[in-house]
Short mmCIF file of C-alpha atoms in Angstrom, two decimals:
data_model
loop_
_atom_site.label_atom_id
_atom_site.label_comp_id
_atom_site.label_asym_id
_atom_site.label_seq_id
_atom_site.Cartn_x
_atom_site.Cartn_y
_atom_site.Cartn_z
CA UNK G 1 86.20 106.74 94.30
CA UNK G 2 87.00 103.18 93.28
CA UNK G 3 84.59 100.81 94.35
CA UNK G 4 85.68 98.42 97.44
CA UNK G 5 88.35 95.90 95.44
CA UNK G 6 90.74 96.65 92.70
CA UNK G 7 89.49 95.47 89.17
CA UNK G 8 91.23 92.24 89.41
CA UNK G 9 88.86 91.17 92.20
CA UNK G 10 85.70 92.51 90.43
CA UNK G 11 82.72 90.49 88.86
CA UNK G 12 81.35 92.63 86.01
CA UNK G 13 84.08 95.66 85.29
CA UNK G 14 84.05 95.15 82.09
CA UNK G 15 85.63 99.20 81.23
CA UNK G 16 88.55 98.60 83.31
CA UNK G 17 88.65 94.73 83.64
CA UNK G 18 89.14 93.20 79.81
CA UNK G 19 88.11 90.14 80.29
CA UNK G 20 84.82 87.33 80.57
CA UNK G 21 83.13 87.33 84.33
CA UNK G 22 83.21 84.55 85.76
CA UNK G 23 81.62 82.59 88.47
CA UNK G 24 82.89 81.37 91.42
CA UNK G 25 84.42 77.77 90.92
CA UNK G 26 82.48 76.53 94.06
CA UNK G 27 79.66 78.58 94.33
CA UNK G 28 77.43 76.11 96.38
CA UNK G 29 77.93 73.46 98.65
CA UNK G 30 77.38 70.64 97.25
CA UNK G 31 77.20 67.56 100.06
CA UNK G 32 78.57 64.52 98.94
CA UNK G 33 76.21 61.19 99.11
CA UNK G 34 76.56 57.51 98.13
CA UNK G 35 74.52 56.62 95.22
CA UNK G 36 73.18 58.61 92.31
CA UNK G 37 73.53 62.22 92.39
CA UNK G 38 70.88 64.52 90.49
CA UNK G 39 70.98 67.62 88.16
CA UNK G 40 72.01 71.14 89.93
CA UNK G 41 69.55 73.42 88.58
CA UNK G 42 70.20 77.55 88.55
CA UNK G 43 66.60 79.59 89.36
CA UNK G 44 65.73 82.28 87.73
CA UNK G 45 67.16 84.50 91.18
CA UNK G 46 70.12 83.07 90.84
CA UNK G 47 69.76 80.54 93.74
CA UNK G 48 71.21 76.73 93.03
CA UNK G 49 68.82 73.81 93.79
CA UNK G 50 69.70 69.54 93.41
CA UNK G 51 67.00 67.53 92.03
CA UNK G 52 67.46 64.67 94.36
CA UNK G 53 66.40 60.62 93.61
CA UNK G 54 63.08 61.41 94.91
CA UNK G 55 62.43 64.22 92.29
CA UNK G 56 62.02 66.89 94.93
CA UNK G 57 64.18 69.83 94.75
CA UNK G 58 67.06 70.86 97.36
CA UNK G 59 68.04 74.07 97.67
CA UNK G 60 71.55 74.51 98.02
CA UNK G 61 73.66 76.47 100.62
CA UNK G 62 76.18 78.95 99.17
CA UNK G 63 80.14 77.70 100.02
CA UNK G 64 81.56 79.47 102.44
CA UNK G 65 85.21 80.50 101.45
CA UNK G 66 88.21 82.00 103.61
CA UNK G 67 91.06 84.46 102.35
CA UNK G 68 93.51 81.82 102.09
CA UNK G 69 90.77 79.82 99.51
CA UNK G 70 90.46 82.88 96.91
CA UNK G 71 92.59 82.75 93.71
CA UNK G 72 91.56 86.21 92.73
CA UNK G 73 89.34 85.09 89.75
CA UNK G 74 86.76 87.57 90.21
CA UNK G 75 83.72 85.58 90.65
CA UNK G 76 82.86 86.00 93.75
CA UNK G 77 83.97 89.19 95.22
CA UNK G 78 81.04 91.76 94.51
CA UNK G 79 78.12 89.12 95.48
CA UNK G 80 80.13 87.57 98.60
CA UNK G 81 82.66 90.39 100.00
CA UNK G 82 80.80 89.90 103.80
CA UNK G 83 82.06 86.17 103.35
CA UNK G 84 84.92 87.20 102.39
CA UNK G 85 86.46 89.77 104.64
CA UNK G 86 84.83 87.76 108.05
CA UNK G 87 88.18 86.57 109.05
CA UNK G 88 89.79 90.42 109.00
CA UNK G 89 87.94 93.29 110.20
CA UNK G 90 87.53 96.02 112.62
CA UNK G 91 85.23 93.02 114.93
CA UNK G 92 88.54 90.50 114.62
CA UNK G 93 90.28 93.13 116.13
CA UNK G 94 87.87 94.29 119.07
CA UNK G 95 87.87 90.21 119.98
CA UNK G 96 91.81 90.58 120.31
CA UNK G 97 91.15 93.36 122.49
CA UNK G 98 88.54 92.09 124.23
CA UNK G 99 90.08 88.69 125.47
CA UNK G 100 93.35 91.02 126.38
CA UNK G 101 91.11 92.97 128.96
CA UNK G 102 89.06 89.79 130.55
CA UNK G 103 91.92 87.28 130.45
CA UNK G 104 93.87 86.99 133.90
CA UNK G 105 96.79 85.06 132.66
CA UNK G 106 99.28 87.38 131.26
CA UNK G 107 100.92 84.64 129.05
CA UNK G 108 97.36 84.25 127.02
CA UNK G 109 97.55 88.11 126.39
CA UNK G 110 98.83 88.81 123.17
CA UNK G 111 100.53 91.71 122.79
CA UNK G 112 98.78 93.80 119.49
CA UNK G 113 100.84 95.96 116.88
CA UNK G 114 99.19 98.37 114.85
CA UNK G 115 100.89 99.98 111.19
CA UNK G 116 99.17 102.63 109.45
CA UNK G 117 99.19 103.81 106.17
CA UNK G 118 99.84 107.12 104.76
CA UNK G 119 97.11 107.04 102.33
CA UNK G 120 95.01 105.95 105.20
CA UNK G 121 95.59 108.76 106.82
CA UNK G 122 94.89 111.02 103.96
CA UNK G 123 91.53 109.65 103.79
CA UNK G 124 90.81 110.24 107.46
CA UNK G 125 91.85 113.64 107.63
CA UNK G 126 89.83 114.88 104.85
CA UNK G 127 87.00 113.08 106.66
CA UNK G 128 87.64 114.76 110.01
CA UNK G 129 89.40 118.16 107.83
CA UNK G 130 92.68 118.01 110.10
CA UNK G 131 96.03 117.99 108.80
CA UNK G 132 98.05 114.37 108.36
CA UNK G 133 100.31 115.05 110.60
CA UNK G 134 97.47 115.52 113.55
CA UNK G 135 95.70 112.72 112.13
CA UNK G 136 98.18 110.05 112.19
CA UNK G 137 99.14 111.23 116.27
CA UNK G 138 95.24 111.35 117.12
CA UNK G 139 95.13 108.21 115.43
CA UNK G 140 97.80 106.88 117.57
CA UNK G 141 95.99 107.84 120.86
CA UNK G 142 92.92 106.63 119.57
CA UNK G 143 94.35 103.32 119.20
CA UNK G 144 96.12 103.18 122.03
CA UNK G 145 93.35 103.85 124.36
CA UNK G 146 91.43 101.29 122.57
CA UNK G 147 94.13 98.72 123.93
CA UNK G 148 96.94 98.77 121.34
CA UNK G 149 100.55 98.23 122.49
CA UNK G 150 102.38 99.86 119.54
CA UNK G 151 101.39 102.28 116.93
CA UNK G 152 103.70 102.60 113.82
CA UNK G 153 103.52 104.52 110.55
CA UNK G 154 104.58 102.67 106.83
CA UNK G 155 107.29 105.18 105.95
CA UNK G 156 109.90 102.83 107.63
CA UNK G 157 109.02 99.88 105.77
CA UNK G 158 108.62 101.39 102.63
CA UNK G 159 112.01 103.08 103.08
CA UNK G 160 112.71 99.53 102.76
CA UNK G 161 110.87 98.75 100.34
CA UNK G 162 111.75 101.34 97.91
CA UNK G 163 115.45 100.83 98.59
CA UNK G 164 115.35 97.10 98.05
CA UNK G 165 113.63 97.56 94.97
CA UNK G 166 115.96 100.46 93.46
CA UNK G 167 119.03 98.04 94.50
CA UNK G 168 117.26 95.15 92.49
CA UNK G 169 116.12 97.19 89.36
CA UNK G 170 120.31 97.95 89.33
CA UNK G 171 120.90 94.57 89.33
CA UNK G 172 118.28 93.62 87.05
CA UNK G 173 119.68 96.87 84.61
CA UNK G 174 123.12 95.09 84.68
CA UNK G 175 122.48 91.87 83.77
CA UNK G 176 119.77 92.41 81.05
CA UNK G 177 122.11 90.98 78.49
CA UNK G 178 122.10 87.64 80.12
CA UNK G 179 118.92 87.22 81.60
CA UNK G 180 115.92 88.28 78.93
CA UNK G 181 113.19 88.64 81.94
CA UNK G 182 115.56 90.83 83.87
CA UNK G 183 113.67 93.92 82.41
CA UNK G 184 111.51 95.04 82.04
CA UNK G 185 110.90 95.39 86.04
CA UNK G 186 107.47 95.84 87.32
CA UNK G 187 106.63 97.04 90.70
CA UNK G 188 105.27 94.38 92.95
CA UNK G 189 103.80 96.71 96.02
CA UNK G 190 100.05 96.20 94.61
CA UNK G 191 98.63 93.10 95.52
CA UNK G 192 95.55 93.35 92.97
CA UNK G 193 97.79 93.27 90.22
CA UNK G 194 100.12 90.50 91.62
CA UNK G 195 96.73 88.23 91.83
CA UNK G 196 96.01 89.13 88.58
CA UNK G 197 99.55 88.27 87.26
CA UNK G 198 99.03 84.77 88.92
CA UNK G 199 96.01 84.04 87.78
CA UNK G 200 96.04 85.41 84.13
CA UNK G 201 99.38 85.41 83.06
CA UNK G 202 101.08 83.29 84.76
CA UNK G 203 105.00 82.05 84.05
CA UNK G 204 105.11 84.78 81.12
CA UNK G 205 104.93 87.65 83.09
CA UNK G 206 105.84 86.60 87.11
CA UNK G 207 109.67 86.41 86.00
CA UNK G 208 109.79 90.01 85.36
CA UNK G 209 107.73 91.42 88.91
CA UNK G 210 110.04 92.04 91.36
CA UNK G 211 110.70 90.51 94.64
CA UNK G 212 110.70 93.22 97.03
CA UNK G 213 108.05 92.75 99.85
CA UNK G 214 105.41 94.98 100.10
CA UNK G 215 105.64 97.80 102.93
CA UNK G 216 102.57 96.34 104.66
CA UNK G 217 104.29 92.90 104.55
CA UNK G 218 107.70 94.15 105.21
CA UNK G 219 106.00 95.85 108.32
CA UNK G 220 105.12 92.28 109.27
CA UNK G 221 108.29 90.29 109.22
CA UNK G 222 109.40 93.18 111.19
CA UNK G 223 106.83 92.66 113.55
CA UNK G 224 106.74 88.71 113.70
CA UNK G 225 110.68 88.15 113.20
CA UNK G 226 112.31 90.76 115.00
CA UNK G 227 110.37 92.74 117.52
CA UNK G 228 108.81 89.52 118.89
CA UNK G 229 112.34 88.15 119.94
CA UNK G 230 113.06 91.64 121.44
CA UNK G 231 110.26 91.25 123.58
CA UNK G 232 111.15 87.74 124.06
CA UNK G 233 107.51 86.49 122.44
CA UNK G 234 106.62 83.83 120.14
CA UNK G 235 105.57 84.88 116.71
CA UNK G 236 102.04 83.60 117.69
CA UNK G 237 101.90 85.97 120.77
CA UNK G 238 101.78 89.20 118.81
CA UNK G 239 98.65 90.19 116.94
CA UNK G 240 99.51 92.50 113.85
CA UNK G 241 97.05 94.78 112.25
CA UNK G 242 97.58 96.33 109.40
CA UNK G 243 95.68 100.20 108.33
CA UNK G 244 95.47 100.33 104.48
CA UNK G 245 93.63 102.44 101.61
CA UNK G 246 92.85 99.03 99.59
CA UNK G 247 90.56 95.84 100.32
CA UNK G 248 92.99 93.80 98.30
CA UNK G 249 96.09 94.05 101.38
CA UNK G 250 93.60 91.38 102.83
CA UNK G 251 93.95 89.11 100.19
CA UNK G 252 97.67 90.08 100.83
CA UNK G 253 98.31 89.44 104.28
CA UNK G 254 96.68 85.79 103.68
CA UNK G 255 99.22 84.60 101.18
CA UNK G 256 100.83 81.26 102.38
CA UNK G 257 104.01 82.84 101.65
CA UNK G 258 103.72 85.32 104.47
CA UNK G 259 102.37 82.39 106.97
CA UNK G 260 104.91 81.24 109.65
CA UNK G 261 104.02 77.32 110.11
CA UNK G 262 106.22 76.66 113.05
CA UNK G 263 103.90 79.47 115.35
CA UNK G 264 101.07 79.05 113.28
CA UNK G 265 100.39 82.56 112.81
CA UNK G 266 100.40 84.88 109.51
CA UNK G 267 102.94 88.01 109.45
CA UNK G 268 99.89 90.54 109.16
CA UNK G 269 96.83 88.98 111.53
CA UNK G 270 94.58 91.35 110.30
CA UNK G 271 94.20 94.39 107.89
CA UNK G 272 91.73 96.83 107.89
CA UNK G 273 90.43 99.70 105.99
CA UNK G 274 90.48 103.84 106.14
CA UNK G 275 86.90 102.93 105.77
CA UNK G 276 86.82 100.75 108.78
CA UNK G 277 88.56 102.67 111.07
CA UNK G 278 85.84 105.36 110.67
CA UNK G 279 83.10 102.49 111.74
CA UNK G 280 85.34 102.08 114.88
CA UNK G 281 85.62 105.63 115.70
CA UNK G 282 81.72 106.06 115.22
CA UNK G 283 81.14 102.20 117.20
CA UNK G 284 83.13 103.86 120.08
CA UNK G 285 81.00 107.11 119.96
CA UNK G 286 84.01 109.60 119.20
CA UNK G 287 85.30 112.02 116.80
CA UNK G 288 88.90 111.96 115.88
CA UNK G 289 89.78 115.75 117.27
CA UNK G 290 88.29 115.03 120.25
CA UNK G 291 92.30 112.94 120.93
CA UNK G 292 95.12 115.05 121.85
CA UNK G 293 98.07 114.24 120.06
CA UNK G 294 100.31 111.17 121.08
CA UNK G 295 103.91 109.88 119.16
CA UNK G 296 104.33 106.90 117.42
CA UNK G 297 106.57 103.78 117.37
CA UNK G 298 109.78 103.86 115.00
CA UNK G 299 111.23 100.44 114.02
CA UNK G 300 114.64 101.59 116.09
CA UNK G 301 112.73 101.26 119.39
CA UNK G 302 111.97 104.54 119.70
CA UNK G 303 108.72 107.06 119.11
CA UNK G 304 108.42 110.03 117.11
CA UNK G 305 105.82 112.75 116.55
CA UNK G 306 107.49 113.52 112.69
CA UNK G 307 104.85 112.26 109.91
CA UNK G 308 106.52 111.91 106.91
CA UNK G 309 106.02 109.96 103.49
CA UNK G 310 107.26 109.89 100.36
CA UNK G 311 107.75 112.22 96.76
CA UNK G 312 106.07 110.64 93.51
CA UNK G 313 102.84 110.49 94.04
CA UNK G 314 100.55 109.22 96.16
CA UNK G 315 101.17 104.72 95.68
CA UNK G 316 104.79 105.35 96.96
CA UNK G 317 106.88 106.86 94.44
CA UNK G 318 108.58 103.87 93.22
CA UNK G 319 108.99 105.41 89.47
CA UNK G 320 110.21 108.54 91.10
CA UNK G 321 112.77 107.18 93.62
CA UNK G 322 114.04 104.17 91.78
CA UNK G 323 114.86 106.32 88.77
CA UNK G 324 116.81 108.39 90.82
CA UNK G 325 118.46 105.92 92.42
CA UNK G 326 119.70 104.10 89.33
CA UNK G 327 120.68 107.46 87.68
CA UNK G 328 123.61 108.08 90.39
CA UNK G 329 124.32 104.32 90.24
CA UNK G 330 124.31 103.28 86.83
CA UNK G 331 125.47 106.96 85.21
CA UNK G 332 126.63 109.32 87.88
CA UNK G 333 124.11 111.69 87.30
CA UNK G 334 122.23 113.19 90.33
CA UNK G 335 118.15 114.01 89.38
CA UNK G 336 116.65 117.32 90.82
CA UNK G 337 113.20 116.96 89.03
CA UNK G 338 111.03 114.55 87.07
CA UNK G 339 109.24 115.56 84.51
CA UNK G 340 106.12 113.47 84.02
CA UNK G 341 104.43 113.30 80.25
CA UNK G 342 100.68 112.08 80.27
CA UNK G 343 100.24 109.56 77.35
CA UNK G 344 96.71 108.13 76.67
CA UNK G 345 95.28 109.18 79.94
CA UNK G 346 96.03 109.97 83.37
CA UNK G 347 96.66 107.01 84.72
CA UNK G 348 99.59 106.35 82.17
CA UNK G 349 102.79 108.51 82.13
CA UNK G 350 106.14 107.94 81.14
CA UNK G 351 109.62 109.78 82.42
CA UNK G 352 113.20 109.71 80.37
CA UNK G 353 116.46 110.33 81.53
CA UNK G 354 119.07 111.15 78.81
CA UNK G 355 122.72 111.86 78.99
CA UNK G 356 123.92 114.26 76.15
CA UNK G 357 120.62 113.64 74.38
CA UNK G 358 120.81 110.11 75.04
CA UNK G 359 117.89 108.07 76.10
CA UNK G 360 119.17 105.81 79.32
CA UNK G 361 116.05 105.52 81.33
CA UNK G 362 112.94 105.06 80.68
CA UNK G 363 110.27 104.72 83.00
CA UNK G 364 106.31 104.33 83.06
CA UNK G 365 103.51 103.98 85.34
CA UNK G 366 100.05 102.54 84.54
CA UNK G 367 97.40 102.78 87.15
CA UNK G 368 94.14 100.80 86.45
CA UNK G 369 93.69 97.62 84.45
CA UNK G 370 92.67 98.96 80.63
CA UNK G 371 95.97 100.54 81.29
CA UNK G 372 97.55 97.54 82.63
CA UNK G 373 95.84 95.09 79.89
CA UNK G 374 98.46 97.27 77.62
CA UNK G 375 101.66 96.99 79.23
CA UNK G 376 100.88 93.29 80.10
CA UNK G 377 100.86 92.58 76.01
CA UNK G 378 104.07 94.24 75.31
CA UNK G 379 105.77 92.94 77.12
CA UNK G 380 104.36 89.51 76.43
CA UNK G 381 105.05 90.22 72.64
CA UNK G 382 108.81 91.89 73.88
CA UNK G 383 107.57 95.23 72.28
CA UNK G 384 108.27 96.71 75.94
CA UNK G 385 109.71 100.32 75.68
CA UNK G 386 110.27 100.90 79.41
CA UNK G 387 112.94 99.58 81.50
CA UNK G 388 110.60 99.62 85.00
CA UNK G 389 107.02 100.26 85.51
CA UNK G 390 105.01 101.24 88.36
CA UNK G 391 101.81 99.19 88.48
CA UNK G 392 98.73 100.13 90.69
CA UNK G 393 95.54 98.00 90.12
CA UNK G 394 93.33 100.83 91.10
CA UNK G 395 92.73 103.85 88.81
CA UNK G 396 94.12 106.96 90.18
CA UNK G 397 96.22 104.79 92.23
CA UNK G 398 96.67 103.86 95.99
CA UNK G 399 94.80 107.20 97.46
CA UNK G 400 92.04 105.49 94.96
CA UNK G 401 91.91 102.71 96.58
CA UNK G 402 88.35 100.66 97.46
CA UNK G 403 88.79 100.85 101.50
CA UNK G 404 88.98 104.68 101.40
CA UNK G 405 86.52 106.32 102.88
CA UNK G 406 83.53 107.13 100.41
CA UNK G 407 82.35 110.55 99.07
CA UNK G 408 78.87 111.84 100.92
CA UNK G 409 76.43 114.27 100.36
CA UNK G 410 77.33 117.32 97.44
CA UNK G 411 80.91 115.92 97.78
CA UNK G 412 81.86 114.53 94.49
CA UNK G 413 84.31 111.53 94.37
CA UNK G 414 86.57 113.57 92.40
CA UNK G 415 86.33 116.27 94.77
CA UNK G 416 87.49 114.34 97.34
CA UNK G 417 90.18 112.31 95.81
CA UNK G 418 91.68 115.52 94.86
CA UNK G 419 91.02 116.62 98.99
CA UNK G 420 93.09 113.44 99.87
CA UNK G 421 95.51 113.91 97.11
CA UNK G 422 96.97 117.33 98.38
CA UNK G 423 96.71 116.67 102.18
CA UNK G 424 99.04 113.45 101.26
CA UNK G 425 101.16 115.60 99.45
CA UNK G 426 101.32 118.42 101.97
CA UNK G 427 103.46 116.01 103.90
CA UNK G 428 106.91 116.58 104.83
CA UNK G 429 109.17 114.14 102.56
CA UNK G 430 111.68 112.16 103.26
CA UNK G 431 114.36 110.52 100.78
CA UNK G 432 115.20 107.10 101.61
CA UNK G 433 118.78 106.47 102.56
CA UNK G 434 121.28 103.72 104.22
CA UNK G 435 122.61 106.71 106.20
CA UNK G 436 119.09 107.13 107.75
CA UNK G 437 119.31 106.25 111.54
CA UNK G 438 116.51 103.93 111.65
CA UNK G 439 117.29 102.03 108.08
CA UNK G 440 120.96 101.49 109.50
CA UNK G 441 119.59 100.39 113.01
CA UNK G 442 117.24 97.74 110.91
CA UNK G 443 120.23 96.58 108.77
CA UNK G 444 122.90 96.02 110.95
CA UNK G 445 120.22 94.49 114.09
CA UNK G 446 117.86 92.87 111.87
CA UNK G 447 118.51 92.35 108.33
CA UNK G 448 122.07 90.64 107.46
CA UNK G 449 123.19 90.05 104.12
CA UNK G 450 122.15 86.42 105.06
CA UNK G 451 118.39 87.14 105.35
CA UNK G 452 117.70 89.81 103.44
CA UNK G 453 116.28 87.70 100.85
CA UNK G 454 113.83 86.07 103.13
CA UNK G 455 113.15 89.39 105.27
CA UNK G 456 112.39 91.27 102.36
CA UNK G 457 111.62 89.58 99.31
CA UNK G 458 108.94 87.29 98.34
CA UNK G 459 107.74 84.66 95.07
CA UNK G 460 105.47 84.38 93.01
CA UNK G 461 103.20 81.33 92.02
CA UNK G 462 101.54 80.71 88.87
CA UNK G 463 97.48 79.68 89.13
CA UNK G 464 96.27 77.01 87.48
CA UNK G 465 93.33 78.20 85.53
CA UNK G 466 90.49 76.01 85.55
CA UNK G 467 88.02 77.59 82.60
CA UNK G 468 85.94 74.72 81.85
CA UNK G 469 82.16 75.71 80.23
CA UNK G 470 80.51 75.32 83.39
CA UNK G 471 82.42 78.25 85.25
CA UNK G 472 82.58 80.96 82.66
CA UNK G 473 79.75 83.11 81.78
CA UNK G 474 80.13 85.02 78.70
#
């Protein structure tokens, strides 16, 4: 499998990642004096060292750097990840969990909400060989005995997601002739290739990623905006973690854009990985099937034993739903079946819908970043042949992704990945609708044509790049 971050966030992926490494734009810690201040001198071990008015040689600390401080530039990520990831692990969430068992004031306790993903699950079930279905409800026992308070699954919020996002590409489709970024649309669910966007391309391509929130960040307004006034909590009271397949949702959850000033608390608190969750369950001295079953939250205030996820593959099925969705809107036409044809590779398809022979649709996705590279310069150059494409960072996708948990023994990675693949598949489906009880429950309690912008859709913010000599290393 994929190695811990997407490509974006890599330091020497040179196959996947086009593009010079670079190092980290403060990679030491430099203290500031009065006076004159001497050369910085790299050792052959890589170590920095200041020669200092007296002529003798300081070594030099390495920075320490938070979320919020990385812009995704991939200098840092492979040599620092433990600095990196301090702020949100499994160990952030046992301190929650801790303080809520020794505190005696109930008004300190914070009440903690757990959201899982399906891919997450996949993982873990091929790990413990159990079913998804058992594995999310063990899961939710597990967690709960730990000390959680509620235990949901993504397929709500990316019920959301996807419908937000079909409803946009429409828009977008219809006013193409007025507004040249309008299409091509590109899925905005994967937060590796959003950093890269930022950071890389900038202004020419952010126009033309769409807006809809994430499902992990969608999850989290949910959490922070709307069950937290149920309960009659502050945003600040409720502690949010987030179960995902990818090391990048991190980087995510600590965009300032998803960071609610007035409580001084971040929609997701704290994401952690497939891989993770199996360090808690061997920390806590268990194995998952040792848990009976147990239901799970919905978002309508209710629980539910029915694991369900999505058709399309295993990052969502954006491609798959939203070109449905825009063939009954935009032409009337009601799609049984997709056919998928493989182009250079596996990680790039394409899928057209015609109408008497007509071409009227026509979608791609591109999963890893030689793939991605592509797309990015046609569309750049306005050579783009595809009305919406799905974008993953990670090649093979989201059930790909770095915080999976890793192949052992005669296992091969592809061996598993292809174990993960079908017990995500072998999943129940479920087709997202405004009709669904819990999606109309959401909309008409929570999401008003008002807020839906800020509820569910996001921005984008160009990086300044800053690639003097000194910080690239060809």
């Amino acid at each position: 499998m994929a190695s811990r971050f997407s490509g974006a966030l890599q330091l020497t992926d040179l196959d996947d990642f086009i593009t010079p490494s670079q190092e980290c734009v403060k990679p030491v810690k430099v203290e500031k004096k009065t006076g004159k201040t001497g050369a910085i001198k790299i050792g052959i071990d890589g170590t920095y060292s200041q020669l200092g008015e007296d002529g003798v040689e300081y070594r030099l600390e390495k920075a320490q750097i938070t979320l919020n401080d990385c812009l995704a530039c991939s200098g840092c990520i492979t040599s620092a990840e433990s600095v990196l990831i301090t702020q949100q692990s499994q160990d952030e969430l046992y301190k929650i969990l801790d303080q809520n068992r020794i505190t005696g004031d109930a008004s300190e306790r914070k009440l903690v909400v757990l959201s899982i993903s399906p891919q997450s699950v996949a993982s873990l079930a091929a790990k413990y060989n159990m079913s998804s279905e058992n594995t999310a409800r063990k899961l939710t026992r597990f967690f709960r005995q730990l000390g959680v308070d509620y235990v949901f699954d993504v397929t709500s919020p990316r019920n959301l997601s996807l419908l937000e996002n079909a409803a946009e590409f429409v828009d977008r489709y219809r006013r193409q002739n007025e507004d040249k970024t309008a299409l091509p649309m590109l899925a905005s669910a994967c937060p590796g290739w959003v950093c890269y966007a930022e950071k890389t391309h900038g202004s020419y391509i952010l126009p033309y990623i769409g807006t809809t929130k994430s499902p992990q960040q969608i999850m989290g307004s949910y959490v922070k905006h709307h069950l937290s006034k149920n309960l009659k909590l502050t945003a600040n009271r409720v502690y949010h973690v987030s179960v995902m397949p990818c090391f990048d949702k991190k980087l995510e959850a600590s965009r300032p854009d998803f960071y609610n000033a007035e409580f001084e608390t971040r929609d997701v608190d704290c994401v952690i990985t497939s891989g993770e969750v199996e360090l808690m369950l061997e920390k806590e001295g268990v194995h998952l099937t040792d848990f009976e079953n147990d239901e799970f939250d919905t978002m309508d205030g209710s629980r539910s034993s029915n694991f369900t996820s999505h058709a399309g593959g295993g990052s969502g099925g954006y491609l798959e739903f939203i070109m449905k969705y825009a063939a009954q809107q935009l032409f009337n036409s009601n799609i049984d079946h997709l056919e998928y044809k493989t182009l250079r590779n596996q990680d790039l398809k394409e899928v057209i819908f015609q109408v008497d022979g007509e071409v009227k649709l026509k979608f791609a996705l591109a999963y890893g970043f030689r793939n991605i590279q592509n797309i990015v310069q046609k569309v750049k150059r306005g050579k783009c042949q595809y009305q919406f494409i799905e974008i993953m960072a990670c090649p093979s996708g989201c059930l790909n992704g770095g915080g999976q948990i890793k192949a052992e023994g005669d296992v091969s990675a592809k061996d598993l990945l292809n174990k993960v693949t079908k017990l995500y598949n072998d999943v129940e489906t479920v087709t997202p609708s405004r009709a669904d009880p819990v999606i109309k429950h959401l909309y008409e309690n929570w999401i008003d044509s008002d807020e839906t912008r800020s509820v569910l859709h996001t921005q984008y913010h160009e990086v300044e790049k800053n690639t003097i000599a000194l910080n690239i290393k060809w």
